[in-house]
Coordinates of C-alpha atoms in Angstrom, one line a residue:
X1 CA 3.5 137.9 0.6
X2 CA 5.9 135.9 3.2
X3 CA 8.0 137.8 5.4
X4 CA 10.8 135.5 6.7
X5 CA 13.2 136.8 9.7
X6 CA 16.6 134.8 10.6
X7 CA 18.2 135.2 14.0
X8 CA 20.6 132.9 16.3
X9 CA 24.1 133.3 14.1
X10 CA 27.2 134.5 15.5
X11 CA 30.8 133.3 16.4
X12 CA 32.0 130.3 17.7
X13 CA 34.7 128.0 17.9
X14 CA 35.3 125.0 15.2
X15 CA 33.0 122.1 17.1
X16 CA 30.3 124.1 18.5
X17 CA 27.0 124.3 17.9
X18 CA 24.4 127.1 17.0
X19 CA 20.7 126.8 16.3
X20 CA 19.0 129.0 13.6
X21 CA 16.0 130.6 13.8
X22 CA 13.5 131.7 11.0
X23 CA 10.0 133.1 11.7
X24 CA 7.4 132.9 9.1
X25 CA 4.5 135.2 8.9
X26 CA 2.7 132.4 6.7
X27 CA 1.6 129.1 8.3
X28 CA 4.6 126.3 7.9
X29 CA 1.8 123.9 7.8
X30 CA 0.7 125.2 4.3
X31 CA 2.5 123.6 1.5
X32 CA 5.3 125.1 1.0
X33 CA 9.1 124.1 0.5
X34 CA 11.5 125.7 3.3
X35 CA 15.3 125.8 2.9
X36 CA 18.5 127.1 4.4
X37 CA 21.0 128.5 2.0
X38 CA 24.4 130.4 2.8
X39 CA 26.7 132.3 1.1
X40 CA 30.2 133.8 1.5
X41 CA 31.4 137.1 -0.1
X42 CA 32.2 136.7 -3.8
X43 CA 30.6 132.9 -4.1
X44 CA 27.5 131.8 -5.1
X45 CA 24.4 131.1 -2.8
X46 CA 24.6 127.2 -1.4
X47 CA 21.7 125.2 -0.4
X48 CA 22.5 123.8 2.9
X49 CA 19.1 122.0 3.7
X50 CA 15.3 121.8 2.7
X51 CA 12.4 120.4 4.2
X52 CA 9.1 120.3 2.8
X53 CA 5.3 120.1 3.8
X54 CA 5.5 116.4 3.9
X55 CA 8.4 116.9 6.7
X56 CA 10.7 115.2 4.1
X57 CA 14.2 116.4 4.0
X58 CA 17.2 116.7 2.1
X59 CA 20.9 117.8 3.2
X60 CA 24.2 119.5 1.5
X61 CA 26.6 116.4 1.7
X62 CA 29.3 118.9 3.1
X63 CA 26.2 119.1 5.9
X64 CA 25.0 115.8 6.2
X65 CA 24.9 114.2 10.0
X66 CA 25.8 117.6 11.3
X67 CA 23.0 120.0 10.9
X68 CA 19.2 119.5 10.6
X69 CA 16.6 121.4 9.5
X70 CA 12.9 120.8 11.4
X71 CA 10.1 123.1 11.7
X72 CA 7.8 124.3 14.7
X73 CA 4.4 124.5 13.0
X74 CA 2.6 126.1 16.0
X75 CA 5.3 128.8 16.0
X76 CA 5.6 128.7 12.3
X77 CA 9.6 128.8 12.6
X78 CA 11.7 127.0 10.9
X79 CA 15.0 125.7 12.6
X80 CA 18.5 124.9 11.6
X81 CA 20.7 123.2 14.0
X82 CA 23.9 123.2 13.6
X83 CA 26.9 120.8 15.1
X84 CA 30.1 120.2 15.0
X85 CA 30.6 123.4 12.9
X86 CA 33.8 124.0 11.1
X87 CA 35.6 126.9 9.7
X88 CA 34.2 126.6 6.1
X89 CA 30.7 126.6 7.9
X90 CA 31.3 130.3 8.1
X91 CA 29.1 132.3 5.7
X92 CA 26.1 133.7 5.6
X93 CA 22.8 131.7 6.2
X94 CA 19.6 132.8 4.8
X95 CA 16.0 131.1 5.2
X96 CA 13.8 130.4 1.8
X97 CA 10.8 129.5 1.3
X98 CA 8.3 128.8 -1.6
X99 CA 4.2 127.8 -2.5
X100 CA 4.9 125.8 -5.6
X101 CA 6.1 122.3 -5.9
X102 CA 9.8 122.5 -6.5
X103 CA 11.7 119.5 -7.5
X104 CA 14.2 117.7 -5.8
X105 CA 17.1 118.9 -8.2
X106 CA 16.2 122.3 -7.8
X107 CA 15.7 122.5 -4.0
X108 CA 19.3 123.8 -3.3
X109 CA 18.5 126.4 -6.4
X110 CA 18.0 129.9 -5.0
X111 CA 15.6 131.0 -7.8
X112 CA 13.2 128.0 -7.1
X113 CA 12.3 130.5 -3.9
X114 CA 9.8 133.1 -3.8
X115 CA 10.5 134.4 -0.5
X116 CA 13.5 135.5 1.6
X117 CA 14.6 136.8 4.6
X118 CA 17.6 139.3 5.5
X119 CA 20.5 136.8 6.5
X120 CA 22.0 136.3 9.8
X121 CA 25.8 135.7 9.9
X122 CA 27.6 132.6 11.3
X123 CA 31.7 132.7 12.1
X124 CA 33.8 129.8 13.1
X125 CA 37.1 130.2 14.3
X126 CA 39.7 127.5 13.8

């Protein structure tokens, strides 16, 4: 069993920046595939950015040269920083996490992942 805790979200203003925190109670250095998701009320969950074992990573286009994912191993916390946020950033954002091998077109796919944690909330105001 993983237990996976987000913090860092909250409110800021459209071209800010937050940085998203996830701590692991497994190693990060095992092999497993980590991901960021977020969802808004009545939508389905989004995969926003995954990084693997192998420190490869993949990116939401609506993301891409924005935010990146990276992972402290020695802290076994997984990161998500976040620039030049805009409004439709706002949702909730979720950290994943799974032992298997998943494949690349079903990283962003919420059941691919075995563990998650609670959520922490991000707002951007226009």
């Amino acid at each position: 069993q993983v237990q996976l805790v987000e913090s860092g979200g909250g409110s800021v203003q459209a071209g800010g920046s937050l940085r998203l925190s996830c701590i692991a109670s497994a190693d990060t250095r095992t092999p497993y595939y980590w991901a960021w998701f977020r969802q808004v009320p009545g939508e389905e969950r989004e995969g926003v950015a995954n990084i693997n074992a192998d420190g490869s990573t993949r990116y939401a286009d609506s993301v891409e040269g924005r935010f990146t994912i990276s992972r402290d191993n020695a802290k076994s916390t997984l990161y998500l920083e976040m620039n030049d946020l805009k409004p439709e950033d706002t949702a909730m954002y979720y950290c994943a996490a799974d032992p298997n091998f998943i494949t690349w077109t079903r990283r962003f796919v919420p059941i691919a992942y075995r563990y998650w944690g609670q959520g922490t909330q991000v707002t951007v105001s226009s």
